[in-house]
């Protein structure tokens, strides 16, 4: 399929009249063909108008039809074949195997949401039948279901150009909820975005859905994203990226005459706590595994283990020796964009220049745009005194905080901002220490894991990829897994509606065979 550099507005392809830009080959810094042109305010307006027009018919599509549409998107992405992978490798610098895996995750995610839609449980249908004889007052007939919130603006992430981008988790969950999507392509992978966007556009047509169910807008800067979030027809926003970008969108959304929710996944340093018995028994093994997780994808994961907390001693020394030796042999790897590489180098340089920080290891030096891994250490006292040490350095850099005792580890955790994940390395003898940390971990993070690292998020029903601010803008939800659909739903109650006016999900006799709560009791069809 030819990449044209056009915006996809409903069923149309339209060359923008805004700023012209090109994708950059991450490995060389060379420009790639073709030229892309940013959308104009009129393009944003048209995409939002079509999305608003599509909203009512799309949200009432039969569950089976909506599920088939999500599957058609998945099939259309697969049908792009190797062209998608080759373009994505060039734009992102990520290797083939990683991108093939990420494509599988993207397709699997769409299919998981197809299953969620078919199941219908997300509608949370409830029926409280009328009690006309109730004393002292009769009870009305009350029925509740979740409906889609409206058109959603989705910002593709640079670091997962497939699974968190144009047809990634935000788009899949919004479409599953019944929300049209206006996607804003990430300027680091516009060609990948166009290919995937065309796949979604084709699936909309194939399934006979209103064209406004999906549009894709291009921009090298911020005006298109700002205009999109300000548009009164946009009802919610999904974003993965920098804290600065996420906060700017939160502010734009809050400043609207009608504020809307922004679900932004931003920065996280993902503390890893190494407990004493585990460290003593297998500190060296944990050190080697840590080096692998830290450098995965050149460290460009928001789940990257950026902070290690442990009590001083021979166990920690063994961990540090093994991690340092492993890191010293790791090749530098191409980063996503020159800008992200520059930000990484600046973050590492700031740590190197900090008198309270010791450089423990560097990976092998690299060439153009390649990030060289780095491991640092500091004391708990220094860490607690300098908040800049707790800031994310996006890339393969991590800071070890040497603590005198477990109480200090707890004090450091208490001082951290909200995080996506926390990992505990423990043996049975560490259970009491771990139990004591659980309350603070639950308050600080979205996912607590044991004897592993947070990189590589499982897409499933029990996953939380979220966490308190600034890990995300709203810690009550997740951007990965089936629970993500709830970001784009809101409940509506129907009181005393005649049967003929009720949505099918709430009609007497449960014609859609949904799990429902009837008069407070869960009813499982066929059970
Ligand atoms: N925590 C995480 O998962 C990630 C963090 N990052 C961090 O972000 C830095 C920059 O990477 P990017 O991916 O370019 O993130 P970014 O936040 O700068 O951009 C993400 C998207 O938001 C848009 N955007 C940014 N600021 C905006 C604003 N004020 N108004 C409207 N739209 C705006 C951009 O055009 C882009 O489409 C990295 O160096 C890293 O520190 C990047 C990717 C993932
Ligand atoms: O670790 C993963 O699989 C996902 C990480 C992620 O969400 C991100 O880096 O934005």
Coordinates of C-alpha atoms and ligand atoms in Angstrom, one line a residue:
X1 CA 0.0 0.0 0.0
X2 CA 1.4 3.4 -0.9
X3 CA 2.0 5.8 1.9
X4 CA 0.6 9.1 0.7
X5 CA 1.1 11.5 3.7
X6 CA -2.6 12.3 3.8
X7 CA -5.0 12.7 6.7
X8 CA -7.8 10.1 6.9
X9 CA -11.0 12.0 7.5
X10 CA -13.9 9.5 7.7
X11 CA -13.9 7.7 4.4
X12 CA -11.8 10.4 2.6
X13 CA -8.0 10.8 2.3
X14 CA -7.1 14.5 2.3
X15 CA -3.7 16.2 2.0
X16 CA -3.4 18.6 4.9
X17 CA -2.5 22.2 4.2
X18 CA -0.6 22.7 7.5
X19 CA 3.1 22.3 8.1
X20 CA 5.0 19.7 6.0
X21 CA 7.2 17.2 7.8
X22 CA 8.9 13.9 7.1
X23 CA 9.5 10.8 9.3
X24 CA 13.1 10.3 10.3
X25 CA 14.9 7.0 10.0
X26 CA 15.8 6.4 13.7
X27 CA 19.0 4.5 12.9
X28 CA 20.5 7.1 10.6
X29 CA 18.7 10.4 11.2
X30 CA 17.9 10.5 7.4
X31 CA 14.5 11.7 6.3
X32 CA 12.1 9.2 4.9
X33 CA 9.6 9.6 2.0
X34 CA 6.9 10.8 1.6
X35 CA 6.3 14.3 3.0
X36 CA 3.4 14.4 5.4
X37 CA 1.2 17.6 5.8
X38 CA -0.4 18.5 9.1
X39 CA -4.1 18.8 9.3
X40 CA -5.7 22.2 9.3
X41 CA -8.3 23.5 11.8
X42 CA -10.9 22.7 9.1
X43 CA -9.7 19.1 9.0
X44 CA -10.0 18.8 12.8
X45 CA -13.5 20.2 12.6
X46 CA -14.6 17.8 9.8
X47 CA -13.2 14.8 11.6
X48 CA -15.0 15.8 14.8
X49 CA -18.2 16.5 13.0
X50 CA -18.2 13.1 11.3
X51 CA -17.4 11.5 14.7
X52 CA -20.3 13.2 16.3
X53 CA -22.6 12.2 13.4
X54 CA -21.5 8.6 13.7
X55 CA -21.8 8.5 17.5
X56 CA -25.5 7.6 18.0
X57 CA -25.7 4.9 15.2
X58 CA -22.3 3.4 16.2
X59 CA -23.0 3.1 19.9
X60 CA -26.3 1.3 19.2
X61 CA -24.7 -1.3 16.8
X62 CA -25.6 -4.8 17.7
X63 CA -22.9 -6.3 20.0
X64 CA -22.1 -9.0 17.5
X65 CA -21.6 -6.4 14.7
X66 CA -19.3 -4.3 16.8
X67 CA -17.3 -7.4 17.8
X68 CA -17.0 -8.3 14.1
X69 CA -15.8 -4.8 13.3
X70 CA -13.0 -5.1 15.9
X71 CA -12.0 -8.4 14.4
X72 CA -12.0 -6.9 10.9
X73 CA -9.6 -4.2 12.1
X74 CA -7.3 -6.9 13.5
X75 CA -7.5 -8.8 10.2
X76 CA -6.8 -5.7 8.1
X77 CA -3.7 -4.9 10.2
X78 CA -2.4 -8.4 9.6
X79 CA -3.2 -8.1 5.9
X80 CA -0.7 -5.1 5.7
X81 CA 1.9 -7.8 6.0
X82 CA 5.6 -7.1 6.1
X83 CA 5.2 -3.6 4.7
X84 CA 4.0 -2.5 8.1
X85 CA 6.8 -4.1 10.0
X86 CA 9.5 -2.7 7.6
X87 CA 8.1 0.9 7.8
X88 CA 7.8 0.7 11.5
X89 CA 11.4 -0.6 11.9
X90 CA 12.6 2.3 9.9
X91 CA 10.6 4.9 11.8
X92 CA 11.1 3.6 15.3
X93 CA 14.5 1.9 15.2
X94 CA 12.9 -1.1 17.0
X95 CA 13.9 -4.5 15.8
X96 CA 11.8 -6.8 13.7
X97 CA 11.1 -9.5 16.4
X98 CA 9.9 -6.8 18.8
X99 CA 7.6 -5.3 16.3
X100 CA 6.2 -8.6 15.1
X101 CA 5.5 -9.4 18.8
X102 CA 3.9 -6.0 19.2
X103 CA 1.7 -6.5 16.2
X104 CA 0.5 -9.8 17.7
X105 CA -0.3 -7.9 20.9
X106 CA -2.2 -5.3 19.0
X107 CA -4.2 -7.8 17.1
X108 CA -4.8 -9.9 20.2
X109 CA -6.0 -6.8 22.1
X110 CA -8.5 -6.0 19.4
X111 CA -9.8 -9.6 19.5
X112 CA -9.9 -9.6 23.3
X113 CA -12.2 -6.5 23.1
X114 CA -14.3 -8.2 20.5
X115 CA -14.9 -10.9 23.1
X116 CA -15.7 -8.3 25.8
X117 CA -18.3 -6.7 23.5
X118 CA -19.9 -10.0 22.6
X119 CA -20.1 -11.0 26.3
X120 CA -22.0 -7.7 27.0
X121 CA -21.0 -7.7 30.7
X122 CA -19.5 -4.2 30.2
X123 CA -23.0 -2.8 29.9
X124 CA -23.5 -3.7 33.6
X125 CA -27.2 -4.0 33.0
X126 CA -29.3 -3.7 36.2
X127 CA -33.0 -4.0 36.6
X128 CA -34.9 -3.0 39.8
X129 CA -38.5 -3.9 39.0
X130 CA -41.3 -1.6 40.2
X131 CA -42.9 -2.3 43.6
X132 CA -46.2 -0.5 43.3
X133 CA -47.4 -1.9 46.7
X134 CA -44.3 -0.8 48.7
X135 CA -45.2 1.2 51.8
X136 CA -44.9 4.0 52.6
X137 CA -44.0 4.8 49.0
X138 CA -44.2 2.7 45.9
X139 CA -40.8 1.9 44.2
X140 CA -40.5 3.0 40.6
X141 CA -39.2 0.7 37.9
X142 CA -35.5 1.5 37.5
X143 CA -33.1 0.1 35.0
X144 CA -29.4 1.0 34.3
X145 CA -26.9 0.4 31.6
X146 CA -23.6 1.9 30.6
X147 CA -23.5 3.9 27.4
X148 CA -20.5 5.2 25.4
X149 CA -19.3 8.7 26.4
X150 CA -18.9 10.1 22.9
X151 CA -16.1 10.6 20.4
X152 CA -12.6 10.0 21.9
X153 CA -9.3 11.6 20.9
X154 CA -6.5 9.1 20.9
X155 CA -2.8 10.2 20.9
X156 CA -0.5 7.5 19.6
X157 CA 2.6 6.8 21.8
X158 CA 6.1 6.9 20.3
X159 CA 7.5 3.9 22.2
X160 CA 4.8 1.4 21.2
X161 CA 4.1 2.4 17.6
X162 CA 1.5 -0.4 17.2
X163 CA 0.1 -1.5 20.6
X164 CA -0.2 2.0 22.1
X165 CA -0.8 3.9 18.9
X166 CA -3.4 4.4 16.1
X167 CA -5.1 1.0 16.7
X168 CA -3.7 0.3 20.1
X169 CA -5.3 -0.2 23.5
X170 CA -6.9 3.3 23.7
X171 CA -8.5 3.0 20.3
X172 CA -9.6 -0.7 20.8
X173 CA -11.2 0.1 24.2
X174 CA -12.9 3.2 22.9
X175 CA -14.3 1.5 19.8
X176 CA -15.4 -1.4 22.0
X177 CA -17.3 0.9 24.3
X178 CA -19.1 2.4 21.2
X179 CA -17.1 5.6 20.9
X180 CA -15.9 6.9 17.5
X181 CA -12.2 7.6 17.5
X182 CA -10.3 10.6 16.1
X183 CA -6.6 9.6 16.4
X184 CA -3.7 12.0 16.4
X185 CA -0.7 10.3 14.8
X186 CA 2.6 10.5 16.7
X187 CA 5.0 12.5 14.5
X188 CA 7.8 9.9 15.0
X189 CA 5.9 7.2 13.0
X190 CA 3.5 8.9 10.6
X191 CA 3.9 6.2 7.9
X192 CA 3.2 3.4 10.3
X193 CA 0.2 5.4 11.5
X194 CA -1.1 5.9 8.0
X195 CA -0.8 2.2 7.2
X196 CA -2.7 1.2 10.3
X197 CA -5.2 4.1 9.9
X198 CA -6.0 2.9 6.4
X199 CA -6.6 -0.6 7.8
X200 CA -9.1 0.8 10.3
X201 CA -10.7 2.9 7.6
X202 CA -11.1 -0.2 5.4
X203 CA -12.7 -2.2 8.2
X204 CA -15.2 0.6 8.9
X205 CA -16.2 0.5 5.2
X206 CA -16.2 -3.3 5.1
X207 CA -18.5 -3.5 8.1
X208 CA -20.9 -0.9 6.7
X209 CA -20.4 1.5 9.6
X210 CA -20.8 5.3 9.5
X211 CA -17.5 6.8 8.1
X212 CA -17.0 9.0 11.1
X213 CA -16.3 6.0 13.4
X214 CA -12.6 6.6 12.7
X215 CA -10.4 9.5 11.5
X216 CA -6.6 10.0 11.6
X217 CA -5.0 13.4 11.8
X218 CA -1.3 14.3 11.3
X219 CA 0.8 17.0 12.9
X220 CA 4.5 17.4 13.7
X221 CA 3.8 19.7 16.6
X222 CA 1.0 20.4 19.1
X223 CA -1.7 22.6 17.4
X224 CA -3.7 19.7 16.0
X225 CA -3.7 17.9 19.3
X226 CA -4.7 21.1 21.2
X227 CA -7.5 21.8 18.7
X228 CA -8.8 18.2 19.0
X229 CA -8.9 18.3 22.8
X230 CA -10.6 21.7 22.7
X231 CA -13.3 20.5 20.2
X232 CA -16.7 20.4 22.0
X233 CA -17.6 17.2 20.2
X234 CA -14.7 15.3 21.8
X235 CA -15.8 13.6 25.0
X236 CA -12.6 12.0 26.4
X237 CA -8.9 11.7 25.6
X238 CA -6.5 8.7 25.7
X239 CA -2.7 9.5 25.8
X240 CA 0.6 7.9 26.4
X241 CA 3.7 10.0 26.5
X242 CA 5.6 12.6 28.4
X243 CA 4.4 14.2 31.7
X244 CA 4.7 17.6 30.1
X245 CA 2.4 16.6 27.1
X246 CA -0.1 14.7 29.4
X247 CA -0.3 17.6 31.8
X248 CA -0.8 20.1 28.9
X249 CA -3.7 18.0 27.6
X250 CA -5.2 17.7 31.1
X251 CA -5.1 21.5 31.4
X252 CA -6.6 22.0 27.9
X253 CA -9.4 19.6 28.8
X254 CA -10.1 21.2 32.1
X255 CA -10.2 24.7 30.6
X256 CA -13.0 23.9 28.1
X257 CA -16.5 25.3 28.8
X258 CA -17.4 21.6 29.3
X259 CA -14.4 19.8 30.8
X260 CA -13.7 16.3 29.8
X261 CA -11.6 13.4 31.2
X262 CA -8.1 12.8 30.0
X263 CA -6.7 9.3 30.5
X264 CA -3.0 10.1 30.3
X265 CA -0.3 7.5 31.0
X266 CA 2.9 9.5 31.7
X267 CA 6.0 9.0 33.8
X268 CA 7.0 6.2 36.1
X269 CA 10.2 4.9 37.6
X270 CA 8.8 1.6 38.8
X271 CA 10.6 0.9 42.1
X272 CA 12.1 -2.6 42.6
X273 CA 12.6 -3.7 46.2
X274 CA 15.2 -6.4 46.8
X275 CA 14.4 -8.0 50.1
X276 CA 17.3 -9.4 52.2
X277 CA 16.7 -13.2 52.0
X278 CA 16.2 -13.1 48.2
X279 CA 19.3 -10.9 47.8
X280 CA 21.4 -13.2 49.9
X281 CA 20.2 -16.4 48.1
X282 CA 20.3 -15.2 44.5
X283 CA 21.4 -11.6 44.3
X284 CA 23.6 -12.3 41.3
X285 CA 20.8 -13.9 39.4
X286 CA 18.5 -11.1 40.1
X287 CA 21.2 -8.6 39.0
X288 CA 21.5 -10.4 35.6
X289 CA 17.7 -10.5 35.1
X290 CA 17.5 -6.8 36.0
X291 CA 20.1 -5.8 33.4
X292 CA 17.9 -7.6 30.8
X293 CA 14.7 -5.8 31.8
X294 CA 16.4 -2.4 32.1
X295 CA 17.8 -2.6 28.5
X296 CA 14.8 -4.1 26.8
X297 CA 13.7 -1.9 23.9
X298 CA 16.6 0.4 24.8
X299 CA 14.9 1.0 28.1
X300 CA 12.0 2.9 26.4
X301 CA 9.2 1.3 28.4
X302 CA 7.2 3.2 30.9
X303 CA 7.4 0.1 33.0
X304 CA 11.2 0.2 33.0
X305 CA 12.9 -0.5 36.4
X306 CA 14.3 2.9 37.1
X307 CA 14.8 2.7 40.8
X308 CA 16.2 -0.1 42.9
X309 CA 15.8 -0.2 46.7
X310 CA 17.8 -2.5 48.9
X311 CA 19.5 -2.8 52.3
X312 CA 23.3 -2.6 52.2
X313 CA 25.2 -5.8 52.6
X314 CA 26.9 -8.6 50.7
X315 CA 23.7 -9.6 49.0
X316 CA 23.3 -6.2 47.4
X317 CA 27.0 -6.2 46.5
X318 CA 26.5 -9.5 44.6
X319 CA 23.5 -8.0 42.8
X320 CA 25.4 -4.9 41.8
X321 CA 28.5 -6.8 40.6
X322 CA 26.4 -9.1 38.4
X323 CA 24.2 -6.3 37.1
X324 CA 27.2 -4.1 36.4
X325 CA 29.1 -6.9 34.6
X326 CA 26.0 -7.7 32.4
X327 CA 25.3 -4.1 31.6
X328 CA 29.0 -3.4 30.6
X329 CA 28.5 -5.9 27.8
X330 CA 25.2 -4.7 26.5
X331 CA 25.3 -3.0 23.1
X332 CA 24.0 0.5 22.8
X333 CA 20.6 0.4 21.0
X334 CA 18.9 2.9 18.6
X335 CA 16.4 5.1 20.4
X336 CA 13.0 6.1 19.0
X337 CA 13.8 9.7 18.0
X338 CA 16.8 12.1 18.1
X339 CA 14.8 14.1 20.7
X340 CA 14.2 11.1 23.0
X341 CA 17.9 10.2 22.6
X342 CA 18.9 13.8 23.5
X343 CA 16.6 13.8 26.6
X344 CA 18.1 10.5 27.7
X345 CA 21.7 11.7 27.4
X346 CA 20.8 14.9 29.3
X347 CA 19.2 12.8 32.1
X348 CA 22.2 10.5 32.3
X349 CA 24.6 13.5 32.3
X350 CA 22.7 15.1 35.2
X351 CA 23.0 12.0 37.2
X352 CA 26.7 11.7 36.4
X353 CA 27.3 15.3 37.5
X354 CA 25.4 14.9 40.8
X355 CA 28.0 14.7 43.6
X356 CA 25.7 12.4 45.6
X357 CA 25.5 9.8 42.8
X358 CA 28.1 7.2 41.8
X359 CA 28.3 5.7 38.3
X360 CA 28.4 1.9 38.7
X361 CA 28.3 0.8 35.1
X362 CA 27.8 2.0 31.5
X363 CA 26.9 -0.2 28.6
X364 CA 28.9 -0.3 25.4
X365 CA 29.1 3.1 23.6
X366 CA 27.1 3.4 20.4
X367 CA 26.6 5.4 17.3
X368 CA 24.0 7.8 15.9
X369 CA 20.9 8.0 18.2
X370 CA 22.0 5.0 20.3
X371 CA 21.4 4.9 24.0
X372 CA 24.2 3.6 26.2
X373 CA 22.9 1.8 29.3
X374 CA 23.7 3.3 32.7
X375 CA 23.5 2.2 36.3
X376 CA 24.0 4.6 39.2
X377 CA 23.8 4.4 43.0
X378 CA 23.1 6.8 45.8
X379 CA 22.3 6.8 49.5
X380 CA 18.8 6.9 50.9
X381 CA 19.7 10.2 52.7
X382 CA 20.7 11.8 49.4
X383 CA 17.7 10.4 47.6
X384 CA 15.3 11.8 50.2
X385 CA 17.0 15.2 50.1
X386 CA 16.9 15.7 46.3
X387 CA 13.6 15.2 44.4
X388 CA 15.3 15.4 41.0
X389 CA 16.7 11.9 41.7
X390 CA 13.2 10.5 41.6
X391 CA 12.5 11.9 38.1
X392 CA 12.2 9.5 35.2
X393 CA 15.1 9.2 32.8
X394 CA 13.4 7.7 29.8
X395 CA 15.8 5.0 28.5
X396 CA 18.1 2.3 29.9
X397 CA 19.2 4.1 33.1
X398 CA 18.5 3.1 36.7
X399 CA 19.4 4.3 40.2
X400 CA 20.1 2.1 43.1
X401 CA 19.3 3.5 46.5
X402 CA 21.4 2.0 49.3
X403 CA 19.3 1.8 52.5
X404 CA 20.5 1.2 56.0
X405 CA 17.4 -0.9 56.9
X406 CA 13.9 -1.9 55.9
X407 CA 12.3 1.1 57.6
X408 CA 14.3 3.4 55.3
X409 CA 13.0 1.4 52.3
X410 CA 9.5 2.1 53.5
X411 CA 10.3 5.8 54.0
X412 CA 11.6 6.1 50.5
X413 CA 8.5 4.4 49.1
X414 CA 6.3 6.7 51.1
X415 CA 8.1 9.7 49.4
X416 CA 7.7 8.5 45.8
X417 CA 5.1 9.9 43.4
X418 CA 2.5 7.5 41.9
X419 CA 3.9 4.7 39.9
X420 CA 2.7 2.1 37.3
X421 CA 4.4 -0.8 39.0
X422 CA 6.4 -1.9 41.9
X423 CA 8.3 -5.2 42.0
X424 CA 9.4 -7.1 45.1
X425 CA 12.1 -9.7 45.0
X426 CA 11.6 -12.1 47.9
X427 CA 12.0 -15.5 49.4
X428 CA 9.7 -17.0 52.1
X429 CA 11.8 -15.5 54.8
X430 CA 11.0 -12.1 53.4
X431 CA 7.2 -12.4 53.7
X432 CA 6.9 -10.4 56.9
X433 CA 9.0 -7.6 55.4
X434 CA 7.0 -7.7 52.2
X435 CA 3.7 -7.7 54.2
X436 CA 4.7 -4.5 56.0
X437 CA 5.4 -2.8 52.6
X438 CA 2.0 -3.8 51.0
X439 CA -0.1 -0.8 52.3
X440 CA 2.4 1.8 51.0
X441 CA 2.8 -0.1 47.7
X442 CA -1.0 -0.3 47.3
X443 CA -1.3 3.4 47.9
X444 CA 1.5 4.3 45.4
X445 CA 1.2 1.9 42.4
X446 CA -1.2 0.3 40.0
X447 CA 0.5 -3.2 39.8
X448 CA 2.5 -5.0 42.5
X449 CA 4.5 -7.9 41.2
X450 CA 6.8 -10.5 42.8
X451 CA 10.2 -11.9 41.6
X452 CA 10.0 -10.3 38.2
X453 CA 10.1 -6.9 36.5
X454 CA 7.2 -4.8 35.2
X455 CA 8.3 -4.6 31.6
X456 CA 6.0 -6.6 29.3
X457 CA 2.4 -5.9 30.3
X458 CA 0.1 -8.9 29.9
X459 CA -3.1 -7.9 28.1
X460 CA -5.9 -9.6 30.1
X461 CA -8.9 -9.1 32.3
X462 CA -7.1 -8.7 35.6
X463 CA -4.4 -6.3 34.4
X464 CA -4.0 -2.8 35.8
X465 CA -1.7 -0.6 33.7
X466 CA -2.3 2.6 35.6
X467 CA -1.5 4.1 38.9
X468 CA -1.8 7.3 40.9
X469 CA -0.6 10.6 39.4
X470 CA 1.8 11.3 37.7
X471 CA 2.0 7.6 36.5
X472 CA -1.4 8.4 35.1
X473 CA -3.8 11.3 35.2
X474 CA -6.5 9.1 36.8
X475 CA -5.5 6.2 39.0
X476 CA -9.0 4.7 39.1
X477 CA -8.5 2.9 35.8
X478 CA -6.1 1.2 33.4
X479 CA -5.0 1.7 29.8
X480 CA -4.3 -2.0 29.2
X481 CA -6.7 -4.9 29.7
X482 CA -10.4 -5.3 29.4
X483 CA -11.1 -2.9 32.3
X484 CA -9.9 -0.1 30.0
X485 CA -13.3 0.0 28.4
X486 CA -14.8 1.6 31.5
X487 CA -12.9 4.8 30.8
X488 CA -15.2 5.5 27.9
X489 CA -18.6 4.5 29.4
X490 CA -21.0 6.3 31.7
X491 CA -24.2 4.9 33.4
X492 CA -27.7 6.0 32.5
X493 CA -30.8 5.1 34.6
X494 CA -34.2 4.6 32.9
X495 CA -37.1 5.2 35.3
X496 CA -40.6 3.9 34.5
X497 CA -39.9 3.6 30.7
X498 CA -42.4 1.7 28.7
X499 CA -41.0 -1.6 27.5
X500 CA -41.1 -0.4 23.9
X501 CA -38.7 2.5 24.7
X502 CA -36.2 0.5 26.7
X503 CA -32.8 -0.5 25.2
X504 CA -32.7 -4.2 24.4
X505 CA -30.1 -4.8 27.1
X506 CA -32.7 -3.8 29.8
X507 CA -35.9 -5.3 28.4
X508 CA -37.9 -7.8 30.4
X509 CA -36.9 -11.4 29.7
X510 CA -33.3 -10.4 29.0
X511 CA -33.5 -10.9 25.2
X512 CA -29.7 -10.3 24.8
X513 CA -29.0 -13.0 27.4
X514 CA -26.7 -10.7 29.4
X515 CA -25.3 -11.2 32.9
X516 CA -27.6 -8.7 34.7
X517 CA -28.3 -7.7 38.3
X518 CA -32.0 -8.2 38.7
X519 CA -33.5 -6.8 42.0
X520 CA -29.9 -6.9 43.4
X521 CA -29.2 -10.5 42.4
X522 CA -26.8 -11.5 39.6
X523 CA -28.6 -13.4 36.9
X524 CA -26.4 -15.6 34.6
X525 CA -28.3 -16.7 31.5
X526 CA -28.2 -20.4 31.0
X527 CA -26.9 -21.0 34.5
Ligands
LIG1 N1 6.0 7.2 30.2 C1 5.9 6.8 29.0 O1 5.2 5.8 28.7 C2 6.5 7.5 27.9 C3 7.2 8.7 28.2 N2 7.8 9.4 27.2 C4 8.5 10.6 27.5 O2 8.2 11.6 26.6 C5 9.4 12.2 26.0 C6 9.0 12.6 24.6 O3 8.4 11.6 23.9 P1 7.1 11.7 23.0 O4 6.7 10.3 22.7 O5 7.4 12.6 21.9 O6 6.0 12.3 24.0 P2 5.2 13.6 24.0 O7 4.4 13.7 25.2 O8 6.1 14.8 23.7 O9 4.3 13.5 22.7 C7 3.2 12.5 22.6 C8 2.1 13.0 21.7 O10 1.4 14.1 22.3 C9 1.5 15.3 21.5 N3 1.7 16.4 22.4 C10 2.8 16.6 23.2 N4 2.6 17.8 23.9 C11 1.4 18.3 23.5 C12 0.7 19.5 23.8 N5 1.2 20.4 24.7 N6 -0.5 19.7 23.3 C13 -1.0 18.8 22.4 N7 -0.3 17.7 22.0 C14 0.9 17.4 22.5 C15 2.7 15.0 20.5 O11 2.5 15.7 19.3 C16 2.6 13.5 20.4 O12 1.6 13.2 19.4 C17 10.4 11.1 26.1 O13 11.7 11.5 26.1 C18 10.0 10.5 27.4 O14 10.6 11.2 28.5 C19 7.6 9.0 25.9 C20 6.9 7.9 25.6 C21 6.3 7.0 26.6
LIG2 O1 5.7 -2.9 29.4 C1 4.9 -2.9 28.5 O2 4.6 -3.9 27.9 C2 4.1 -1.7 28.2 C3 4.8 -0.5 28.5 C4 4.1 0.7 28.3 O3 2.9 0.8 28.5 C5 4.8 1.9 27.8 O4 6.0 1.9 27.7 O5 4.1 2.9 27.4

